[in-house]
Amino acid sequence: STARARAQGMFVVAEMAMALVLLISAGLLIRSLNALWNVDPGFKPDNVITFGVTFPPSMRSATADASRAYMRDLSKRLNDMPGVTAASLTAAATPMVSEDDRYFWVDGQPKPASSSDMHMALFYVVEPGYLPALGIELKKGRFFTDQDDERSTRVLVIDEKLAQQRFGNEDPIGRRLHFDDDGPPYDIVGVVGHVKQWGLDGDGQELQAQLYVPFRAAPDQAVAGTGGMGVILRADREIAPPFITPIRDTVQQQNNQNVISNTQTMNEVIADSLGQ
């Protein structure tokens, strides 16, 4: 009986030790999550929603001019909605949602022999409303305007990481970048703050540099027959489920075959990035 009591005592001690380990682990997890929630993502996620819009099948055979007119009309409708402070159609990368990248080299330097020898940056295609919609800080120069379209000089905006990597202490405004498409170079007109593309806890990825090009200046081959776009939208209030209804109504007032999908607030996007 003494041996049995000793064994039971040891079992209780082991259970208590395990419970203590679990309690400490839970405390560390809570502290880690709390610390991550206080990390600055480079944008202001409150009152911001992201979603996709799929266009009617008839738009897949539309000309570039017709596609541009359709998308500009949709953008205007969204920006004119009551309660909306800024909205932007988007393509390519979206922070913590989707990624895309482009190869480039700096004008004035020899063109690399192949794309594998070029620099690489995350690539965002956005409208003028993108910066205020996400609350990204403009560090230098300017952001896009409605005049940065298919008829204007090619321009782009870079983030502070790319500016530091490729230009050091030199002013990058007025410098030019070439993409790997053999087209004319792009003039750098602005520098913005760096955004955490990979998540609050996963921004240690090697690819950090970011560049933005104006949505309205996309070439004909990229615009014609567009099947849909992403949207970033900021409201003047907390975005609750009832706010989705007027957004959907606005999109479908343009065409009742427009379809909204993958609606998420940016706070939900951040939470999902911390899920694991």
mmCIF file with all atom_site columns, C-alpha atoms in Angstrom, residues 108-265:
data_model
loop_
_atom_site.group_PDB
_atom_site.id
_atom_site.type_symbol
_atom_site.label_atom_id
_atom_site.label_alt_id
_atom_site.label_comp_id
_atom_site.label_asym_id
_atom_site.label_entity_id
_atom_site.label_seq_id
_atom_site.pdbx_PDB_ins_code
_atom_site.Cartn_x
_atom_site.Cartn_y
_atom_site.Cartn_z
_atom_site.occupancy
_atom_site.B_iso_or_equiv
_atom_site.pdbx_formal_charge
_atom_site.auth_seq_id
_atom_site.auth_comp_id
_atom_site.auth_asym_id
_atom_site.auth_atom_id
_atom_site.pdbx_PDB_model_num
ATOM 1   C CA . GLY A 1 108 ? 21.797  53.979 -66.497 1.00 0.00 ? 108 GLY A CA 1
ATOM 2   C CA . GLN A 1 109 ? 23.158  50.583 -65.546 1.00 0.00 ? 109 GLN A CA 1
ATOM 3   C CA . PRO A 1 110 ? 23.870  47.847 -68.120 1.00 0.00 ? 110 PRO A CA 1
ATOM 4   C CA . LYS A 1 111 ? 20.871  45.710 -68.919 1.00 0.00 ? 111 LYS A CA 1
ATOM 5   C CA . PRO A 1 112 ? 21.334  42.274 -67.296 1.00 0.00 ? 112 PRO A CA 1
ATOM 6   C CA . ALA A 1 113 ? 21.744  39.344 -69.658 1.00 0.00 ? 113 ALA A CA 1
ATOM 7   C CA . SER A 1 114 ? 18.625  37.599 -68.310 1.00 0.00 ? 114 SER A CA 1
ATOM 8   C CA . SER A 1 115 ? 15.804  38.188 -65.859 1.00 0.00 ? 115 SER A CA 1
ATOM 9   C CA . SER A 1 116 ? 17.531  35.959 -63.315 1.00 0.00 ? 116 SER A CA 1
ATOM 10  C CA . ASP A 1 117 ? 20.287  38.587 -63.140 1.00 0.00 ? 117 ASP A CA 1
ATOM 11  C CA . MET A 1 118 ? 17.816  41.426 -62.517 1.00 0.00 ? 118 MET A CA 1
ATOM 12  C CA . HIS A 1 119 ? 16.512  42.799 -59.246 1.00 0.00 ? 119 HIS A CA 1
ATOM 13  C CA . MET A 1 120 ? 13.067  41.703 -58.040 1.00 0.00 ? 120 MET A CA 1
ATOM 14  C CA . ALA A 1 121 ? 10.333  43.561 -56.184 1.00 0.00 ? 121 ALA A CA 1
ATOM 15  C CA . LEU A 1 122 ? 6.799   42.943 -55.036 1.00 0.00 ? 122 LEU A CA 1
ATOM 16  C CA . PHE A 1 123 ? 4.450   44.493 -57.571 1.00 0.00 ? 123 PHE A CA 1
ATOM 17  C CA . TYR A 1 124 ? 1.212   46.383 -56.847 1.00 0.00 ? 124 TYR A CA 1
ATOM 18  C CA . VAL A 1 125 ? -1.165  47.810 -59.480 1.00 0.00 ? 125 VAL A CA 1
ATOM 19  C CA . VAL A 1 126 ? -3.359  50.445 -57.843 1.00 0.00 ? 126 VAL A CA 1
ATOM 20  C CA . GLU A 1 127 ? -5.389  53.632 -58.243 1.00 0.00 ? 127 GLU A CA 1
ATOM 21  C CA . PRO A 1 128 ? -4.906  57.052 -56.594 1.00 0.00 ? 128 PRO A CA 1
ATOM 22  C CA . GLY A 1 129 ? -7.305  56.058 -53.801 1.00 0.00 ? 129 GLY A CA 1
ATOM 23  C CA . TYR A 1 130 ? -5.079  53.181 -52.680 1.00 0.00 ? 130 TYR A CA 1
ATOM 24  C CA . LEU A 1 131 ? -2.806  55.226 -50.435 1.00 0.00 ? 131 LEU A CA 1
ATOM 25  C CA . PRO A 1 132 ? -5.606  56.881 -48.403 1.00 0.00 ? 132 PRO A CA 1
ATOM 26  C CA . ALA A 1 133 ? -7.646  53.657 -48.437 1.00 0.00 ? 133 ALA A CA 1
ATOM 27  C CA . LEU A 1 134 ? -4.882  51.689 -46.704 1.00 0.00 ? 134 LEU A CA 1
ATOM 28  C CA . GLY A 1 135 ? -3.390  54.631 -44.831 1.00 0.00 ? 135 GLY A CA 1
ATOM 29  C CA . ILE A 1 136 ? 0.135   54.069 -46.166 1.00 0.00 ? 136 ILE A CA 1
ATOM 30  C CA . GLU A 1 137 ? 2.514   56.942 -45.467 1.00 0.00 ? 137 GLU A CA 1
ATOM 31  C CA . LEU A 1 138 ? 3.879   59.021 -48.345 1.00 0.00 ? 138 LEU A CA 1
ATOM 32  C CA . LYS A 1 139 ? 7.552   59.585 -47.538 1.00 0.00 ? 139 LYS A CA 1
ATOM 33  C CA . LYS A 1 140 ? 8.662   61.670 -50.507 1.00 0.00 ? 140 LYS A CA 1
ATOM 34  C CA . GLY A 1 141 ? 7.376   63.001 -53.821 1.00 0.00 ? 141 GLY A CA 1
ATOM 35  C CA . ARG A 1 142 ? 3.805   62.210 -54.838 1.00 0.00 ? 142 ARG A CA 1
ATOM 36  C CA . PHE A 1 143 ? 1.434   59.322 -55.345 1.00 0.00 ? 143 PHE A CA 1
ATOM 37  C CA . PHE A 1 144 ? -0.654  58.679 -58.453 1.00 0.00 ? 144 PHE A CA 1
ATOM 38  C CA . THR A 1 145 ? -3.374  60.933 -59.842 1.00 0.00 ? 145 THR A CA 1
ATOM 39  C CA . ASP A 1 146 ? -6.114  60.329 -62.402 1.00 0.00 ? 146 ASP A CA 1
ATOM 40  C CA . GLN A 1 147 ? -3.805  61.887 -64.985 1.00 0.00 ? 147 GLN A CA 1
ATOM 41  C CA . ASP A 1 148 ? -1.380  58.974 -64.702 1.00 0.00 ? 148 ASP A CA 1
ATOM 42  C CA . ASP A 1 149 ? -3.099  56.980 -67.423 1.00 0.00 ? 149 ASP A CA 1
ATOM 43  C CA . GLU A 1 150 ? -2.340  55.093 -70.647 1.00 0.00 ? 150 GLU A CA 1
ATOM 44  C CA . ARG A 1 151 ? -1.497  58.336 -72.463 1.00 0.00 ? 151 ARG A CA 1
ATOM 45  C CA . SER A 1 152 ? 0.884   59.803 -69.901 1.00 0.00 ? 152 SER A CA 1
ATOM 46  C CA . THR A 1 153 ? 4.558   59.278 -69.169 1.00 0.00 ? 153 THR A CA 1
ATOM 47  C CA . ARG A 1 154 ? 5.195   55.967 -67.427 1.00 0.00 ? 154 ARG A CA 1
ATOM 48  C CA . VAL A 1 155 ? 5.543   56.538 -63.691 1.00 0.00 ? 155 VAL A CA 1
ATOM 49  C CA . LEU A 1 156 ? 5.892   54.381 -60.604 1.00 0.00 ? 156 LEU A CA 1
ATOM 50  C CA . VAL A 1 157 ? 6.215   54.705 -56.842 1.00 0.00 ? 157 VAL A CA 1
ATOM 51  C CA . ILE A 1 158 ? 8.675   52.692 -54.753 1.00 0.00 ? 158 ILE A CA 1
ATOM 52  C CA . ASP A 1 159 ? 8.777   51.878 -51.068 1.00 0.00 ? 159 ASP A CA 1
ATOM 53  C CA . GLU A 1 160 ? 11.492  52.941 -48.653 1.00 0.00 ? 160 GLU A CA 1
ATOM 54  C CA . LYS A 1 161 ? 13.092  49.470 -48.720 1.00 0.00 ? 161 LYS A CA 1
ATOM 55  C CA . LEU A 1 162 ? 13.643  49.572 -52.476 1.00 0.00 ? 162 LEU A CA 1
ATOM 56  C CA . ALA A 1 163 ? 14.857  53.176 -52.217 1.00 0.00 ? 163 ALA A CA 1
ATOM 57  C CA . GLN A 1 164 ? 17.474  52.175 -49.652 1.00 0.00 ? 164 GLN A CA 1
ATOM 58  C CA . GLN A 1 165 ? 18.522  49.008 -51.493 1.00 0.00 ? 165 GLN A CA 1
ATOM 59  C CA . ARG A 1 166 ? 19.034  50.607 -54.920 1.00 0.00 ? 166 ARG A CA 1
ATOM 60  C CA . PHE A 1 167 ? 19.765  54.283 -54.236 1.00 0.00 ? 167 PHE A CA 1
ATOM 61  C CA . GLY A 1 168 ? 21.196  54.440 -50.721 1.00 0.00 ? 168 GLY A CA 1
ATOM 62  C CA . ASN A 1 169 ? 21.368  58.062 -49.596 1.00 0.00 ? 169 ASN A CA 1
ATOM 63  C CA . GLU A 1 170 ? 20.650  59.387 -53.091 1.00 0.00 ? 170 GLU A CA 1
ATOM 64  C CA . ASP A 1 171 ? 17.269  60.915 -53.889 1.00 0.00 ? 171 ASP A CA 1
ATOM 65  C CA . PRO A 1 172 ? 15.405  58.380 -56.067 1.00 0.00 ? 172 PRO A CA 1
ATOM 66  C CA . ILE A 1 173 ? 12.822  60.901 -57.306 1.00 0.00 ? 173 ILE A CA 1
ATOM 67  C CA . GLY A 1 174 ? 13.409  61.407 -61.024 1.00 0.00 ? 174 GLY A CA 1
ATOM 68  C CA . ARG A 1 175 ? 15.414  58.211 -61.411 1.00 0.00 ? 175 ARG A CA 1
ATOM 69  C CA . ARG A 1 176 ? 14.053  55.532 -63.725 1.00 0.00 ? 176 ARG A CA 1
ATOM 70  C CA . LEU A 1 177 ? 13.511  51.786 -63.654 1.00 0.00 ? 177 LEU A CA 1
ATOM 71  C CA . HIS A 1 178 ? 13.183  49.299 -66.503 1.00 0.00 ? 178 HIS A CA 1
ATOM 72  C CA . PHE A 1 179 ? 10.974  46.229 -66.281 1.00 0.00 ? 179 PHE A CA 1
ATOM 73  C CA . ASP A 1 180 ? 11.792  43.000 -68.086 1.00 0.00 ? 180 ASP A CA 1
ATOM 74  C CA . ASP A 1 181 ? 9.245   43.741 -70.836 1.00 0.00 ? 181 ASP A CA 1
ATOM 75  C CA . ASP A 1 182 ? 11.578  45.778 -73.083 1.00 0.00 ? 182 ASP A CA 1
ATOM 76  C CA . GLY A 1 183 ? 9.194   48.758 -72.831 1.00 0.00 ? 183 GLY A CA 1
ATOM 77  C CA . PRO A 1 184 ? 10.131  52.377 -72.046 1.00 0.00 ? 184 PRO A CA 1
ATOM 78  C CA . PRO A 1 185 ? 11.459  53.044 -68.532 1.00 0.00 ? 185 PRO A CA 1
ATOM 79  C CA . TYR A 1 186 ? 9.289   54.259 -65.655 1.00 0.00 ? 186 TYR A CA 1
ATOM 80  C CA . ASP A 1 187 ? 10.002  57.532 -63.839 1.00 0.00 ? 187 ASP A CA 1
ATOM 81  C CA . ILE A 1 188 ? 10.051  57.295 -60.034 1.00 0.00 ? 188 ILE A CA 1
ATOM 82  C CA . VAL A 1 189 ? 7.714   60.000 -58.717 1.00 0.00 ? 189 VAL A CA 1
ATOM 83  C CA . GLY A 1 190 ? 7.295   58.996 -55.079 1.00 0.00 ? 190 GLY A CA 1
ATOM 84  C CA . VAL A 1 191 ? 8.475   56.941 -52.120 1.00 0.00 ? 191 VAL A CA 1
ATOM 85  C CA . VAL A 1 192 ? 6.041   55.365 -49.628 1.00 0.00 ? 192 VAL A CA 1
ATOM 86  C CA . GLY A 1 193 ? 6.388   53.478 -46.370 1.00 0.00 ? 193 GLY A CA 1
ATOM 87  C CA . HIS A 1 194 ? 7.138   49.772 -46.365 1.00 0.00 ? 194 HIS A CA 1
ATOM 88  C CA . VAL A 1 195 ? 4.158   47.433 -45.916 1.00 0.00 ? 195 VAL A CA 1
ATOM 89  C CA . LYS A 1 196 ? 4.348   44.012 -44.292 1.00 0.00 ? 196 LYS A CA 1
ATOM 90  C CA . GLN A 1 197 ? 3.358   41.775 -47.207 1.00 0.00 ? 197 GLN A CA 1
ATOM 91  C CA . TRP A 1 198 ? 3.959   38.428 -45.522 1.00 0.00 ? 198 TRP A CA 1
ATOM 92  C CA . GLY A 1 199 ? 2.183   38.944 -42.190 1.00 0.00 ? 199 GLY A CA 1
ATOM 93  C CA . LEU A 1 200 ? 3.022   40.512 -38.859 1.00 0.00 ? 200 LEU A CA 1
ATOM 94  C CA . ASP A 1 201 ? 5.116   37.514 -37.865 1.00 0.00 ? 201 ASP A CA 1
ATOM 95  C CA . GLY A 1 202 ? 6.417   36.547 -41.304 1.00 0.00 ? 202 GLY A CA 1
ATOM 96  C CA . ASP A 1 203 ? 8.044   39.601 -42.836 1.00 0.00 ? 203 ASP A CA 1
ATOM 97  C CA . GLY A 1 204 ? 11.453  37.991 -42.764 1.00 0.00 ? 204 GLY A CA 1
ATOM 98  C CA . GLN A 1 205 ? 11.070  36.835 -46.355 1.00 0.00 ? 205 GLN A CA 1
ATOM 99  C CA . GLU A 1 206 ? 13.997  37.686 -48.596 1.00 0.00 ? 206 GLU A CA 1
ATOM 100 C CA . LEU A 1 207 ? 11.821  39.636 -51.044 1.00 0.00 ? 207 LEU A CA 1
ATOM 101 C CA . GLN A 1 208 ? 11.062  42.949 -49.340 1.00 0.00 ? 208 GLN A CA 1
ATOM 102 C CA . ALA A 1 209 ? 11.351  45.724 -51.947 1.00 0.00 ? 209 ALA A CA 1
ATOM 103 C CA . GLN A 1 210 ? 8.018   47.003 -53.229 1.00 0.00 ? 210 GLN A CA 1
ATOM 104 C CA . LEU A 1 211 ? 6.919   49.053 -56.227 1.00 0.00 ? 211 LEU A CA 1
ATOM 105 C CA . TYR A 1 212 ? 3.603   50.421 -57.403 1.00 0.00 ? 212 TYR A CA 1
ATOM 106 C CA . VAL A 1 213 ? 2.356   51.273 -60.878 1.00 0.00 ? 213 VAL A CA 1
ATOM 107 C CA . PRO A 1 214 ? -0.846  53.168 -61.738 1.00 0.00 ? 214 PRO A CA 1
ATOM 108 C CA . PHE A 1 215 ? -3.787  50.970 -62.571 1.00 0.00 ? 215 PHE A CA 1
ATOM 109 C CA . ARG A 1 216 ? -4.995  53.441 -65.199 1.00 0.00 ? 216 ARG A CA 1
ATOM 110 C CA . ALA A 1 217 ? -1.731  53.253 -67.128 1.00 0.00 ? 217 ALA A CA 1
ATOM 111 C CA . ALA A 1 218 ? -1.869  49.502 -67.717 1.00 0.00 ? 218 ALA A CA 1
ATOM 112 C CA . PRO A 1 219 ? -1.089  48.605 -71.358 1.00 0.00 ? 219 PRO A CA 1
ATOM 113 C CA . ASP A 1 220 ? -3.836  47.482 -73.726 1.00 0.00 ? 220 ASP A CA 1
ATOM 114 C CA . GLN A 1 221 ? -2.837  43.816 -73.617 1.00 0.00 ? 221 GLN A CA 1
ATOM 115 C CA . ALA A 1 222 ? -3.168  43.779 -69.823 1.00 0.00 ? 222 ALA A CA 1
ATOM 116 C CA . VAL A 1 223 ? -6.562  45.513 -69.801 1.00 0.00 ? 223 VAL A CA 1
ATOM 117 C CA . ALA A 1 224 ? -8.501  44.052 -72.737 1.00 0.00 ? 224 ALA A CA 1
ATOM 118 C CA . GLY A 1 225 ? -10.878 41.291 -71.686 1.00 0.00 ? 225 GLY A CA 1
ATOM 119 C CA . THR A 1 226 ? -10.231 41.708 -67.965 1.00 0.00 ? 226 THR A CA 1
ATOM 120 C CA . GLY A 1 227 ? -12.365 39.235 -66.047 1.00 0.00 ? 227 GLY A CA 1
ATOM 121 C CA . GLY A 1 228 ? -12.311 40.997 -62.707 1.00 0.00 ? 228 GLY A CA 1
ATOM 122 C CA . MET A 1 229 ? -10.376 43.079 -60.198 1.00 0.00 ? 229 MET A CA 1
ATOM 123 C CA . GLY A 1 230 ? -9.637  43.362 -56.508 1.00 0.00 ? 230 GLY A CA 1
ATOM 124 C CA . VAL A 1 231 ? -10.858 46.279 -54.400 1.00 0.00 ? 231 VAL A CA 1
ATOM 125 C CA . ILE A 1 232 ? -9.511  48.000 -51.289 1.00 0.00 ? 232 ILE A CA 1
ATOM 126 C CA . LEU A 1 233 ? -12.084 50.260 -49.616 1.00 0.00 ? 233 LEU A CA 1
ATOM 127 C CA . ARG A 1 234 ? -12.000 52.437 -46.482 1.00 0.00 ? 234 ARG A CA 1
ATOM 128 C CA . ALA A 1 235 ? -15.178 53.486 -44.693 1.00 0.00 ? 235 ALA A CA 1
ATOM 129 C CA . ASP A 1 236 ? -15.807 56.228 -42.161 1.00 0.00 ? 236 ASP A CA 1
ATOM 130 C CA . ARG A 1 237 ? -17.149 53.659 -39.696 1.00 0.00 ? 237 ARG A CA 1
ATOM 131 C CA . GLU A 1 238 ? -16.490 50.123 -38.491 1.00 0.00 ? 238 GLU A CA 1
ATOM 132 C CA . ILE A 1 239 ? -17.239 47.689 -41.307 1.00 0.00 ? 239 ILE A CA 1
ATOM 133 C CA . ALA A 1 240 ? -19.911 45.324 -40.038 1.00 0.00 ? 240 ALA A CA 1
ATOM 134 C CA . PRO A 1 241 ? -21.831 42.761 -42.159 1.00 0.00 ? 241 PRO A CA 1
ATOM 135 C CA . PRO A 1 242 ? -24.691 45.214 -42.922 1.00 0.00 ? 242 PRO A CA 1
ATOM 136 C CA . PHE A 1 243 ? -22.190 47.478 -44.721 1.00 0.00 ? 243 PHE A CA 1
ATOM 137 C CA . ILE A 1 244 ? -21.497 44.711 -47.246 1.00 0.00 ? 244 ILE A CA 1
ATOM 138 C CA . THR A 1 245 ? -25.035 44.996 -48.634 1.00 0.00 ? 245 THR A CA 1
ATOM 139 C CA . PRO A 1 246 ? -24.705 48.553 -50.010 1.00 0.00 ? 246 PRO A CA 1
ATOM 140 C CA . ILE A 1 247 ? -21.308 47.642 -51.455 1.00 0.00 ? 247 ILE A CA 1
ATOM 141 C CA . ARG A 1 248 ? -22.824 44.658 -53.262 1.00 0.00 ? 248 ARG A CA 1
ATOM 142 C CA . ASP A 1 249 ? -25.777 46.800 -54.386 1.00 0.00 ? 249 ASP A CA 1
ATOM 143 C CA . THR A 1 250 ? -23.427 49.446 -55.793 1.00 0.00 ? 250 THR A CA 1
ATOM 144 C CA . VAL A 1 251 ? -21.390 46.853 -57.694 1.00 0.00 ? 251 VAL A CA 1
ATOM 145 C CA . GLN A 1 252 ? -24.476 45.191 -59.131 1.00 0.00 ? 252 GLN A CA 1
ATOM 146 C CA . GLN A 1 253 ? -26.142 48.474 -60.039 1.00 0.00 ? 253 GLN A CA 1
ATOM 147 C CA . GLN A 1 254 ? -23.393 48.819 -62.620 1.00 0.00 ? 254 GLN A CA 1
ATOM 148 C CA . ASN A 1 255 ? -24.201 45.351 -63.948 1.00 0.00 ? 255 ASN A CA 1
ATOM 149 C CA . ASN A 1 256 ? -26.336 42.738 -62.222 1.00 0.00 ? 256 ASN A CA 1
ATOM 150 C CA . GLN A 1 257 ? -23.892 40.059 -63.399 1.00 0.00 ? 257 GLN A CA 1
ATOM 151 C CA . ASN A 1 258 ? -21.021 41.540 -61.395 1.00 0.00 ? 258 ASN A CA 1
ATOM 152 C CA . VAL A 1 259 ? -20.168 39.166 -58.535 1.00 0.00 ? 259 VAL A CA 1
ATOM 153 C CA . ILE A 1 260 ? -18.476 40.058 -55.235 1.00 0.00 ? 260 ILE A CA 1
ATOM 154 C CA . SER A 1 261 ? -16.335 37.419 -53.529 1.00 0.00 ? 261 SER A CA 1
ATOM 155 C CA . ASN A 1 262 ? -13.782 36.931 -50.748 1.00 0.00 ? 262 ASN A CA 1
ATOM 156 C CA . THR A 1 263 ? -14.912 39.863 -48.604 1.00 0.00 ? 263 THR A CA 1
ATOM 157 C CA . GLN A 1 264 ? -12.590 40.370 -45.636 1.00 0.00 ? 264 GLN A CA 1
ATOM 158 C CA . THR A 1 265 ? -11.808 43.286 -43.409 1.00 0.00 ? 265 THR A CA 1
#
